[in-house]
Amino acid sequence: MTATATSPDSRNRLTRLFPWRSRVTPATLRTDLIAGLLGAVLVLPQGVAFATLAGLPPQYGIYTAVIPCIVAALFGSSWHVMSGPTNANSLALFAMLSPVAFAGSPAYIALALAVTMLVGVLQLAVGALRLGSLANFISPSVLLGFTCGAATLIGLYALKDLFGLAVPTGTSAFGVVRFLFDNFQTVNGSAVIVGAVTLAVTLVSRRFSRRLPFMLIGLLAGYGVALVLNTSGWAGAQHVNVVGPIPSAIPPFGVPDINWRTVPDLLGIAAALTIVALGQSISIAKAVALRSGQHIDANREFIGQGLSNIAGGLFSSYISCGSLNRSMPNFEAGAQTPLASVFSALLLVVLVTVSAPLLAQIPMAAIAAMLMLVAWGLFDFARLHRIARLSRTEFAIAVGTFIATLAIRLEMAVLLGTILSLVAYLYRTSRPAVRSLVPDADDPGRRFTPLDELRRPQPECPQLKLLRMEGAIYFGAVQYVTDRLHWLRTVNANQKHLLAMTKSMNFIDLAGAEMWEAELVERRATGGGLYFHRPRTQVLETWEQTGFMEKLGRDHIFPTKRQALHTIIATLSPEICAQCHVRIFEECAHRPGGAQAPMPEAPETQDTPETRDTPDTTRAA
């Protein structure tokens, strides 16, 4: 039988291609449509402004919010990320192409579209080669710092339109604040009124019912107030700035008209822009997912971004990626599936085509108020406080990323935060726990317990040192462990024998194996020995490959503590045992002087399942 479009195989293929299909219901379509309408309205001024930053005609910013937005949503991983033009991409593109061609010229536009397609090819290759796992090194603390920093930037940049300031193009976020203080007398009171009304109506609507499209309601309220102020003359000379004339939103199709021999020369530019775009996209996707609880497939996200830029280059769009300014409002507005992004793009075309004169009157102050509200919601004070209480290191990483996000480019801030996380991780793993153990006399089961966890000081065996090794013994940790072992040999020279409990030593490399070989030589040179309890398979294999196993001897590796102690204690010095009154092991009863020296007694406590012996514990007599 020939498979049809509705066959199980076809449905399975569609599900794999669009895994969010099962979430689509009439209710989600309604919320996605409302969120899409908000996204379309928000991108109008942004698209025009960002295209100008990129050195392109204004309509290219609108084009970039159409085809790339649809393709990235359908083939990406995130349900809420909206792709389109961003300020970072725009500035990076202008910085890299302006030395090659005059900004705004036909040659410049053709180069911008060609570089966009090359960026898409590189992004697609990253996803297809499954290199998205690199995104796993962006820790939650880095994401928190990045999100809070990006929220701060969104809020600071929004001040310009919220107060109706004529800030020069290209002014930094803190430059906007400085301009506000230096030119406070020029604040547009009408813009402040529009922004305040927009915020108030939005907050009241959200408090009344979160099911309402509260952000759209607030935007409409600001629109109405601005219309009244601008047409009635009540505002006097303080006119409320509006979006203004909007160019056509229908992106024309065409292959970039360039000399394709120059493609190799453009690859360097494309590679740099790929890092910028992917850094932003995955950071924003993970930041939104942190709030929505969605699992992000980094490889699929990169594939979606790659396809969107390849298609975008053919439809007069320049480099796009996830936009935090639209993604967070999209999530807050109740978007449930990627169809919200599709609706946003389609509604943008319809709105610009049908009602361009009305849309031209959208007040910039109302849009700024929306962005201020989103920025406040992004700043997660509770999570920052929780991280500060749990880990000073993670808190420092979050704060460092936050400061970097404010001071340098977004993708470089994420990279810096990731480097800080990796340095902190390497520092922690370079200091694995090396803990001295004794059978706890206060425990009915006489369990082996680290000295620092005992309720009272207890003695160790004068000849045998018990250590628990926790973590990986790799090249970065060798010096620390070597120093600890040397210090232990120095503190008690009579403890010539060492039994290492290594079931928690989860990894070892060549440097680690050489470290244990050096320890073996040191121990045997003083007449002692080195023994191991339950090393892992990987550790044993490494010892076999390096020859350490042959030097150590298989009889120095034990599956149980009881067997290890029974063997090792028999080799201890009888003279020292005869004078010993510690006797912390039951095997000590069979050593010289064992009959006269009383064993330390544990308090009489009823044996329970929690305190009974297991194969991994040893009970003293």
Coordinates of C-alpha atoms in Angstrom, one line a residue:
M1 CA 0.0 0.0 0.0
T2 CA 1.3 3.4 -0.9
A3 CA 1.9 5.7 2.1
T4 CA -0.3 8.8 2.2
A5 CA 0.1 12.2 3.7
T6 CA -1.8 11.0 6.8
S7 CA -0.1 7.7 7.3
P8 CA 1.6 6.9 10.6
D9 CA 5.0 7.3 9.0
S10 CA 4.2 10.7 7.7
R11 CA 2.8 11.8 11.0
N12 CA 6.0 10.5 12.8
R13 CA 8.1 12.5 10.4
L14 CA 6.1 15.6 11.0
T15 CA 6.4 15.1 14.7
R16 CA 10.2 14.7 14.5
L17 CA 10.4 17.8 12.3
F18 CA 7.9 19.9 14.4
P19 CA 7.9 18.3 17.9
W20 CA 5.7 21.2 19.2
R21 CA 2.7 20.1 17.1
S22 CA 1.1 18.2 20.0
R23 CA 0.9 21.5 21.9
V24 CA -1.3 23.3 19.3
T25 CA -4.9 23.7 20.4
P26 CA -7.5 26.3 19.7
A27 CA -6.6 27.9 23.1
T28 CA -2.8 28.1 22.2
L29 CA -3.6 29.5 18.8
R30 CA -5.5 32.3 20.4
T31 CA -2.7 33.2 22.9
D32 CA 0.0 32.8 20.2
L33 CA -2.0 35.1 17.9
I34 CA -2.1 37.8 20.7
A35 CA 1.6 37.4 21.5
G36 CA 2.4 37.5 17.8
L37 CA 0.5 40.8 17.4
L38 CA 2.5 42.3 20.3
G39 CA 5.8 41.0 18.7
A40 CA 4.8 42.6 15.4
V41 CA 4.2 45.9 17.0
L42 CA 7.4 45.8 19.0
V43 CA 9.6 45.0 16.1
L44 CA 8.4 47.9 13.9
P45 CA 10.6 50.7 15.5
Q46 CA 13.4 48.2 16.4
G47 CA 13.7 46.9 12.8
V48 CA 13.9 50.4 11.4
A49 CA 16.4 51.5 14.0
F50 CA 18.6 48.4 13.8
A51 CA 18.8 48.6 10.0
T52 CA 20.1 52.1 10.3
L53 CA 22.7 50.9 12.8
A54 CA 23.8 48.3 10.3
G55 CA 24.3 50.9 7.6
L56 CA 21.3 49.6 5.6
P57 CA 18.1 51.2 4.3
P58 CA 15.3 51.1 7.0
Q59 CA 13.1 48.5 5.1
Y60 CA 15.8 45.9 5.5
G61 CA 15.2 45.8 9.3
I62 CA 11.5 45.1 8.6
Y63 CA 12.5 42.4 6.1
T64 CA 14.7 40.7 8.6
A65 CA 11.8 40.4 11.0
V66 CA 9.7 38.3 8.5
I67 CA 11.3 35.3 6.7
P68 CA 14.1 34.7 9.3
C69 CA 11.6 34.9 12.1
I70 CA 9.4 32.2 10.5
V71 CA 12.2 29.8 9.5
A72 CA 14.0 30.0 12.9
A73 CA 10.8 29.4 14.8
L74 CA 9.7 26.4 12.7
F75 CA 13.1 24.7 12.6
G76 CA 14.6 25.8 15.9
S77 CA 14.2 24.3 19.4
S78 CA 12.7 27.1 21.5
W79 CA 9.0 27.7 21.7
H80 CA 9.3 31.3 22.7
V81 CA 12.4 32.8 21.0
M82 CA 11.7 35.3 18.3
S83 CA 14.4 35.9 15.8
G84 CA 15.1 39.1 13.9
P85 CA 17.4 42.1 13.8
T86 CA 19.4 42.9 16.9
N87 CA 21.6 45.8 17.9
A88 CA 24.7 43.6 18.5
N89 CA 24.4 42.0 15.0
S90 CA 23.7 45.3 13.4
L91 CA 26.7 47.1 15.0
A92 CA 29.0 44.1 14.3
L93 CA 27.9 43.9 10.7
F94 CA 28.5 47.7 10.2
A95 CA 31.9 47.5 11.9
M96 CA 33.1 44.7 9.7
L97 CA 31.7 45.7 6.3
S98 CA 32.0 49.5 6.4
P99 CA 35.8 49.3 5.6
V100 CA 35.0 47.2 2.6
A101 CA 32.1 49.2 1.0
F102 CA 30.3 52.5 1.5
A103 CA 27.4 52.0 3.9
G104 CA 24.0 52.0 2.2
S105 CA 25.4 51.6 -1.3
P106 CA 24.2 48.7 -3.5
A107 CA 27.6 47.0 -3.1
Y108 CA 27.3 47.3 0.6
I109 CA 23.8 45.8 0.6
A110 CA 24.9 42.9 -1.6
L111 CA 27.8 42.1 0.7
A112 CA 25.6 42.2 3.7
L113 CA 23.2 39.7 2.2
A114 CA 26.0 37.5 1.0
V115 CA 27.7 37.5 4.4
T116 CA 24.3 36.7 6.0
M117 CA 24.1 33.5 3.8
L118 CA 27.6 32.5 4.7
V119 CA 26.8 33.0 8.4
G120 CA 23.8 30.7 7.9
V121 CA 25.9 28.0 6.3
L122 CA 28.4 28.1 9.2
Q123 CA 25.6 28.0 11.8
L124 CA 24.0 25.1 9.9
A125 CA 27.3 23.3 10.0
V126 CA 27.7 23.8 13.7
G127 CA 24.3 22.2 14.3
A128 CA 24.7 19.4 11.8
L129 CA 28.0 18.4 13.3
R130 CA 26.4 18.4 16.7
L131 CA 28.7 20.9 18.2
G132 CA 25.8 22.4 20.2
S133 CA 27.1 20.6 23.3
L134 CA 29.5 23.5 23.7
A135 CA 26.5 25.5 24.9
N136 CA 26.3 23.2 27.9
F137 CA 29.3 25.1 29.3
I138 CA 27.1 28.1 29.8
S139 CA 26.2 27.7 33.5
P140 CA 23.0 28.8 35.2
S141 CA 25.0 31.5 37.1
V142 CA 26.3 32.9 33.8
L143 CA 22.8 32.9 32.3
L144 CA 21.4 34.6 35.4
G145 CA 24.1 37.3 35.2
F146 CA 23.6 37.7 31.4
T147 CA 19.8 37.9 31.8
C148 CA 20.0 40.5 34.6
G149 CA 22.6 42.5 32.6
A150 CA 20.6 42.3 29.4
A151 CA 17.5 43.4 31.4
T152 CA 19.4 46.4 32.7
L153 CA 20.5 47.3 29.2
I154 CA 16.9 47.0 27.9
G155 CA 15.7 49.3 30.7
L156 CA 18.5 51.9 30.2
Y157 CA 18.0 52.1 26.5
A158 CA 14.2 52.5 27.0
L159 CA 14.8 55.6 29.1
K160 CA 15.5 57.6 25.9
D161 CA 11.9 57.1 24.6
L162 CA 10.2 57.0 28.0
F163 CA 11.4 60.5 28.7
G164 CA 11.2 61.7 25.1
L165 CA 14.9 62.6 24.9
A166 CA 16.7 63.3 21.6
V167 CA 19.7 61.1 22.4
P168 CA 22.4 61.0 19.6
T169 CA 22.4 57.8 17.6
G170 CA 25.0 55.2 18.8
T171 CA 24.9 56.5 22.5
S172 CA 25.7 53.7 25.0
A173 CA 23.3 52.6 27.7
F174 CA 25.1 54.5 30.4
G175 CA 25.5 57.4 27.9
V176 CA 21.7 57.5 27.9
V177 CA 21.6 57.9 31.7
R178 CA 24.3 60.6 31.5
F179 CA 22.4 62.4 28.8
L180 CA 19.2 62.2 31.0
F181 CA 20.9 63.9 33.9
D182 CA 22.7 66.5 31.8
N183 CA 19.5 67.4 29.9
F184 CA 16.9 66.8 32.5
Q185 CA 15.2 70.1 31.6
T186 CA 14.4 68.7 28.1
V187 CA 12.4 65.8 29.4
N188 CA 9.1 65.5 27.4
G189 CA 6.3 65.5 30.0
S190 CA 3.8 64.2 27.4
A191 CA 6.0 61.1 26.8
V192 CA 6.3 60.5 30.5
I193 CA 2.5 60.6 30.8
V194 CA 2.1 58.1 27.9
G195 CA 4.6 55.8 29.5
A196 CA 3.1 56.0 32.9
V197 CA -0.4 55.3 31.6
T198 CA 0.9 52.4 29.6
L199 CA 2.6 50.9 32.6
A200 CA -0.4 51.5 34.9
V201 CA -3.0 49.9 32.6
T202 CA -0.7 47.0 31.9
L203 CA -0.1 46.3 35.6
V204 CA -3.8 46.7 36.5
S205 CA -4.9 44.4 33.6
R206 CA -2.3 41.7 34.6
R207 CA -3.5 41.9 38.3
F208 CA -7.1 41.6 37.2
S209 CA -6.4 38.5 35.1
R210 CA -3.3 37.0 33.6
R211 CA -5.5 35.5 30.8
L212 CA -6.0 39.0 29.4
P213 CA -3.6 40.2 26.7
F214 CA -2.4 42.8 29.3
M215 CA 0.6 44.0 27.4
L216 CA -1.4 44.7 24.3
I217 CA -4.1 46.4 26.4
G218 CA -1.5 48.7 28.0
L219 CA 0.0 49.5 24.6
L220 CA -3.4 50.4 23.2
A221 CA -4.0 52.7 26.3
G222 CA -0.7 54.5 25.6
Y223 CA -1.6 54.7 22.0
G224 CA -5.0 56.4 22.9
V225 CA -3.4 58.9 25.3
A226 CA -0.7 59.8 22.8
L227 CA -3.2 60.3 20.1
V228 CA -5.2 62.7 22.3
L229 CA -2.2 64.7 23.4
N230 CA -0.8 65.0 19.8
T231 CA -4.1 66.0 18.2
S232 CA -5.8 68.1 20.9
G233 CA -2.9 70.5 21.4
W234 CA -3.0 69.9 25.2
A235 CA 0.6 68.9 25.3
G236 CA 1.7 72.2 23.7
A237 CA 5.1 72.0 22.1
Q238 CA 5.8 68.7 23.8
H239 CA 4.8 66.3 21.0
V240 CA 4.9 62.6 21.7
N241 CA 7.3 60.9 19.4
V242 CA 5.8 58.1 17.3
V243 CA 7.1 55.3 15.1
G244 CA 6.7 57.3 11.9
P245 CA 6.4 56.2 8.3
I246 CA 6.9 52.5 7.8
P247 CA 8.4 51.0 4.6
S248 CA 7.0 48.0 2.8
A249 CA 7.3 44.7 4.8
I250 CA 7.1 42.3 1.9
P251 CA 10.7 41.1 1.4
P252 CA 11.8 40.7 -2.3
F253 CA 13.5 37.5 -3.4
G254 CA 16.9 37.6 -5.1
V255 CA 20.4 36.2 -5.1
P256 CA 23.0 38.7 -3.7
D257 CA 24.7 40.3 -6.7
I258 CA 28.4 40.0 -5.8
N259 CA 31.6 38.6 -7.3
W260 CA 31.5 35.2 -5.8
R261 CA 35.3 35.0 -6.1
T262 CA 35.3 37.2 -3.0
V263 CA 33.5 34.6 -0.9
P264 CA 36.8 33.3 0.6
D265 CA 37.6 36.8 1.7
L266 CA 34.2 37.1 3.3
L267 CA 34.6 33.9 5.3
G268 CA 36.6 35.6 8.0
I269 CA 33.9 38.2 8.5
A270 CA 31.2 35.5 8.4
A271 CA 33.0 33.4 11.1
A272 CA 33.2 36.4 13.5
L273 CA 29.6 37.3 12.9
T274 CA 28.6 33.6 13.4
I275 CA 30.2 33.7 16.9
V276 CA 28.3 36.9 17.7
A277 CA 24.9 35.5 16.4
L278 CA 25.2 32.0 18.0
G279 CA 26.4 33.5 21.3
Q280 CA 23.4 35.7 21.5
S281 CA 20.9 33.1 20.2
I282 CA 21.8 30.2 22.6
S283 CA 22.2 32.5 25.6
I284 CA 18.7 34.0 24.9
A285 CA 17.2 30.6 24.2
K286 CA 18.6 29.2 27.5
A287 CA 17.6 32.3 29.4
V288 CA 14.0 32.1 28.2
A289 CA 14.0 28.3 28.8
L290 CA 15.1 28.9 32.4
R291 CA 11.9 30.8 33.0
S292 CA 9.6 28.6 30.9
G293 CA 11.0 25.2 32.0
Q294 CA 11.5 24.0 28.4
H295 CA 14.4 21.8 27.3
I296 CA 16.5 23.4 24.7
D297 CA 18.2 21.3 22.0
A298 CA 21.3 23.5 21.1
N299 CA 22.0 21.6 17.9
R300 CA 18.5 22.1 16.6
E301 CA 18.6 25.7 17.7
F302 CA 21.7 26.3 15.6
I303 CA 20.2 24.5 12.6
G304 CA 17.1 26.7 12.8
Q305 CA 19.3 29.8 13.0
G306 CA 21.4 28.6 10.1
L307 CA 18.4 27.9 7.9
S308 CA 16.9 31.3 8.8
N309 CA 19.9 33.2 7.8
I310 CA 20.4 31.3 4.5
A311 CA 16.7 32.0 3.6
G312 CA 17.0 35.5 4.9
G313 CA 19.9 36.3 2.6
L314 CA 17.8 35.2 -0.3
F315 CA 14.9 37.4 0.9
S316 CA 16.7 40.7 1.4
S317 CA 17.4 40.1 5.1
Y318 CA 20.6 40.7 7.0
I319 CA 21.9 38.7 9.9
S320 CA 19.3 37.7 12.4
C321 CA 19.3 35.8 15.7
G322 CA 17.2 35.5 18.8
S323 CA 16.0 38.9 20.1
L324 CA 15.7 39.3 23.9
N325 CA 13.6 42.5 23.3
R326 CA 10.9 40.4 21.6
S327 CA 11.5 36.9 23.1
M328 CA 10.8 37.9 26.7
P329 CA 7.7 39.9 25.9
N330 CA 6.6 37.0 23.7
F331 CA 6.9 34.6 26.7
E332 CA 5.3 37.1 29.1
A333 CA 2.4 37.6 26.7
G334 CA 1.5 33.9 26.9
A335 CA 3.0 32.4 23.8
Q336 CA 2.8 28.6 23.8
T337 CA 4.3 27.5 20.6
P338 CA 6.6 28.8 17.8
L339 CA 3.5 29.7 15.9
A340 CA 3.6 33.0 17.9
S341 CA 6.7 33.9 15.9
V342 CA 5.1 32.9 12.6
F343 CA 2.0 35.0 13.5
S344 CA 4.3 37.9 14.4
A345 CA 6.0 37.8 11.0
L346 CA 2.7 37.5 9.0
L347 CA 0.9 40.1 11.1
L348 CA 3.9 42.5 10.5
V349 CA 3.4 42.2 6.8
V350 CA -0.4 42.6 7.1
L351 CA -0.2 45.5 9.5
V352 CA 2.4 47.4 7.4
T353 CA 0.5 46.8 4.2
V354 CA -3.0 47.5 5.5
S355 CA -2.6 50.0 8.3
A356 CA 0.7 51.7 7.9
P357 CA -0.7 55.2 8.7
L358 CA -2.2 53.9 12.0
L359 CA 0.9 52.0 13.0
A360 CA 3.0 55.1 12.3
Q361 CA 1.2 56.7 15.3
I362 CA 2.3 54.1 17.8
P363 CA 4.0 56.2 20.6
M364 CA 7.7 55.3 21.3
A365 CA 7.0 56.1 25.0
A366 CA 4.4 53.3 25.1
I367 CA 6.9 50.8 23.6
A368 CA 9.6 52.0 26.0
A369 CA 7.2 51.3 28.9
M370 CA 6.6 47.8 27.7
L371 CA 10.3 47.2 27.6
M372 CA 10.8 48.7 31.1
L373 CA 8.2 46.2 32.4
V374 CA 9.9 43.3 30.7
A375 CA 13.3 44.4 32.0
W376 CA 12.0 44.5 35.6
G377 CA 10.5 41.0 35.2
L378 CA 13.8 39.7 33.9
F379 CA 15.8 40.9 36.9
D380 CA 15.6 37.8 39.2
F381 CA 16.4 39.2 42.6
A382 CA 15.1 36.0 44.4
R383 CA 17.5 33.8 42.4
L384 CA 20.4 36.1 43.0
H385 CA 19.7 36.1 46.7
R386 CA 19.5 32.3 46.7
I387 CA 22.8 31.9 44.8
A388 CA 24.5 34.3 47.2
R389 CA 23.4 32.2 50.2
L390 CA 24.4 28.9 48.5
S391 CA 27.8 29.7 46.9
R392 CA 29.9 32.8 47.0
T393 CA 31.8 31.5 43.9
E394 CA 28.6 31.1 41.8
F395 CA 27.4 34.5 43.0
A396 CA 30.7 36.1 41.9
I397 CA 30.4 34.5 38.5
A398 CA 26.8 35.8 38.1
V399 CA 27.9 39.3 39.2
G400 CA 31.0 39.2 36.9
T401 CA 28.8 38.2 33.9
F402 CA 26.3 40.9 34.9
I403 CA 29.0 43.6 34.9
A404 CA 30.5 42.3 31.7
T405 CA 27.1 42.4 29.9
L406 CA 26.9 46.1 30.8
A407 CA 30.4 46.9 29.8
I408 CA 31.2 44.8 26.7
R409 CA 29.4 43.1 23.8
L410 CA 26.7 40.5 24.8
E411 CA 28.4 37.5 23.3
M412 CA 31.8 38.4 24.8
A413 CA 30.1 38.8 28.2
V414 CA 28.7 35.3 27.9
L415 CA 32.1 34.0 26.8
L416 CA 33.8 35.7 29.8
G417 CA 31.2 34.3 32.2
T418 CA 31.7 30.8 30.8
I419 CA 35.5 31.2 31.2
L420 CA 34.9 32.2 34.8
S421 CA 32.7 29.2 35.4
L422 CA 35.3 26.9 33.9
V423 CA 38.1 28.4 36.0
A424 CA 36.0 28.0 39.1
Y425 CA 35.3 24.4 38.2
L426 CA 38.9 23.6 37.4
Y427 CA 39.9 25.2 40.8
R428 CA 37.4 23.0 42.6
T429 CA 38.4 19.8 40.8
S430 CA 42.1 20.6 41.3
R431 CA 41.6 20.2 45.0
P432 CA 40.0 16.7 45.4
A433 CA 39.0 15.7 48.9
V434 CA 41.8 13.7 50.7
R435 CA 40.1 12.7 54.0
S436 CA 41.5 10.7 56.9
L437 CA 39.3 8.0 58.2
V438 CA 38.8 6.0 61.5
P439 CA 36.1 3.6 62.6
D440 CA 33.8 5.8 64.7
A441 CA 33.7 4.5 68.3
D442 CA 30.5 6.4 68.9
D443 CA 28.7 4.5 66.1
P444 CA 27.3 1.1 66.9
G445 CA 28.3 0.0 63.4
R446 CA 31.8 1.4 63.8
R447 CA 31.6 2.9 60.3
F448 CA 34.6 4.5 58.8
T449 CA 34.1 8.2 59.2
P450 CA 36.2 11.2 58.2
L451 CA 38.0 12.8 61.2
D452 CA 36.4 16.2 60.5
E453 CA 32.9 14.6 60.8
L454 CA 33.4 13.0 64.2
R455 CA 31.5 14.3 67.2
R456 CA 34.7 14.1 69.4
P457 CA 38.4 13.6 68.7
Q458 CA 39.4 10.0 68.2
P459 CA 42.8 8.4 67.7
E460 CA 44.2 6.8 64.5
C461 CA 46.2 3.7 64.1
P462 CA 49.9 4.7 64.7
Q463 CA 51.1 2.5 61.8
L464 CA 48.3 2.5 59.2
K465 CA 46.8 5.6 57.6
L466 CA 43.3 5.4 56.1
L467 CA 42.4 7.9 53.4
R468 CA 39.3 8.4 51.3
M469 CA 40.0 9.9 47.9
E470 CA 37.1 11.8 46.3
G471 CA 37.2 13.2 42.8
A472 CA 39.4 13.0 39.7
I473 CA 43.2 12.7 40.1
Y474 CA 44.2 14.4 36.9
F475 CA 47.2 16.6 35.9
G476 CA 45.6 19.7 37.4
A477 CA 45.0 17.9 40.8
V478 CA 48.3 16.0 41.1
Q479 CA 50.3 18.7 42.8
Y480 CA 47.6 19.3 45.4
V481 CA 47.3 15.6 46.2
T482 CA 51.1 15.1 46.2
D483 CA 51.5 17.9 48.7
R484 CA 48.8 16.4 50.9
L485 CA 50.3 13.0 50.9
H486 CA 53.8 14.4 51.6
W487 CA 52.4 16.4 54.5
L488 CA 50.7 13.3 56.0
R489 CA 54.0 11.4 55.8
T490 CA 55.8 14.2 57.5
V491 CA 53.3 14.7 60.3
N492 CA 53.4 11.0 61.4
A493 CA 56.5 9.2 60.1
N494 CA 55.4 5.9 61.8
Q495 CA 52.3 5.7 59.6
K496 CA 54.3 4.0 56.9
H497 CA 51.4 2.0 55.5
L498 CA 48.6 3.7 53.5
L499 CA 45.2 2.2 52.6
A500 CA 43.4 4.5 50.1
M501 CA 39.7 4.1 49.8
T502 CA 39.3 4.9 46.1
K503 CA 35.8 3.9 45.1
S504 CA 35.1 7.7 44.9
M505 CA 38.2 8.4 42.8
N506 CA 36.2 8.5 39.6
F507 CA 39.0 9.3 37.1
I508 CA 42.8 9.2 36.7
D509 CA 45.1 10.1 33.9
L510 CA 48.8 9.5 33.2
A511 CA 49.9 12.2 35.6
G512 CA 47.7 10.7 38.3
A513 CA 49.1 7.2 37.8
E514 CA 52.7 8.6 38.0
M515 CA 51.8 10.3 41.3
W516 CA 50.7 7.0 42.8
E517 CA 53.8 5.4 41.5
A518 CA 55.9 8.0 43.3
E519 CA 53.9 7.5 46.5
L520 CA 54.5 3.7 46.2
V521 CA 58.3 4.3 46.0
E522 CA 58.2 6.7 48.9
R523 CA 56.3 4.2 51.1
R524 CA 58.4 1.2 50.3
A525 CA 61.6 3.1 50.8
T526 CA 60.6 3.6 54.4
G527 CA 59.6 0.0 54.9
G528 CA 55.9 0.6 54.4
G529 CA 53.3 -0.2 51.8
L530 CA 50.5 1.3 49.6
Y531 CA 47.2 -0.4 49.3
F532 CA 43.9 0.3 47.6
H533 CA 40.2 -0.5 48.3
R534 CA 37.8 -0.8 45.4
P535 CA 39.4 1.3 42.6
R536 CA 37.1 1.9 39.6
T537 CA 37.4 0.1 36.3
Q538 CA 38.8 3.1 34.5
V539 CA 41.4 3.5 37.2
L540 CA 42.4 -0.1 37.0
E541 CA 42.7 0.0 33.2
T542 CA 44.9 3.1 33.4
W543 CA 47.1 1.4 35.9
E544 CA 47.4 -1.6 33.6
Q545 CA 48.3 0.5 30.6
T546 CA 50.9 2.6 32.5
G547 CA 52.6 -0.5 34.2
F548 CA 51.7 0.7 37.7
M549 CA 49.7 -2.4 38.4
E550 CA 52.7 -4.6 37.9
K551 CA 54.8 -2.5 40.2
L552 CA 52.1 -2.4 42.9
G553 CA 51.0 -6.0 42.8
R554 CA 47.4 -7.2 42.5
D555 CA 47.6 -8.4 46.1
H556 CA 47.6 -4.8 47.2
I557 CA 44.1 -4.2 45.8
F558 CA 41.1 -5.3 47.9
P559 CA 37.4 -5.7 47.2
T560 CA 36.4 -5.1 50.9
K561 CA 37.7 -3.2 53.8
R562 CA 37.7 -6.2 56.1
Q563 CA 39.9 -8.2 53.7
A564 CA 42.2 -5.2 53.3
L565 CA 42.6 -4.7 57.1
H566 CA 43.0 -8.4 57.8
T567 CA 45.9 -8.5 55.3
I568 CA 47.6 -5.2 56.0
I569 CA 47.5 -5.4 59.9
A570 CA 49.3 -8.7 59.7
T571 CA 52.3 -6.9 58.1
L572 CA 52.5 -4.2 60.8
S573 CA 55.4 -4.0 63.2
P574 CA 54.8 -6.4 66.2
E575 CA 56.9 -4.2 68.5
I576 CA 54.8 -1.1 67.9
C577 CA 51.6 -3.2 68.2
A578 CA 52.7 -4.6 71.5
Q579 CA 52.9 -1.1 73.0
C580 CA 49.8 0.3 71.3
H581 CA 46.7 1.0 73.4
V582 CA 44.6 2.5 70.5
R583 CA 43.4 -0.8 69.0
I584 CA 40.7 0.7 66.7
F585 CA 40.3 -2.4 64.5
E586 CA 39.0 -5.8 65.6
E587 CA 42.0 -7.4 63.9
C588 CA 44.2 -5.7 66.6
A589 CA 43.0 -8.3 69.0
H590 CA 45.2 -10.9 67.3
R591 CA 48.4 -8.7 67.4
P592 CA 51.0 -8.8 70.2
G593 CA 49.6 -7.3 73.4
G594 CA 46.1 -7.6 72.1
A595 CA 44.9 -9.7 75.1
Q596 CA 46.0 -7.1 77.6
A597 CA 45.0 -3.9 75.8
P598 CA 41.2 -3.3 76.1
M599 CA 39.4 -2.5 72.9
P600 CA 37.6 0.9 72.8
E601 CA 34.0 0.3 73.5
A602 CA 31.1 1.9 71.7
P603 CA 28.0 2.9 73.8
E604 CA 25.4 0.3 74.1
T605 CA 22.9 1.1 71.4
Q606 CA 20.3 -1.2 69.8
D607 CA 21.4 -2.3 66.4
T608 CA 19.2 -1.0 63.6
P609 CA 19.1 -1.6 59.9
E610 CA 20.9 1.8 59.4
T611 CA 23.8 0.8 61.7
R612 CA 24.3 -2.9 60.8
D613 CA 27.4 -4.0 58.9
T614 CA 27.4 -3.9 55.2
P615 CA 30.1 -5.4 52.9
D616 CA 31.7 -1.9 52.9
T617 CA 32.0 -1.4 56.6
T618 CA 34.2 -3.0 59.4
R619 CA 33.1 -3.5 63.0
A620 CA 35.7 -3.3 65.8
A621 CA 35.6 -6.0 68.4

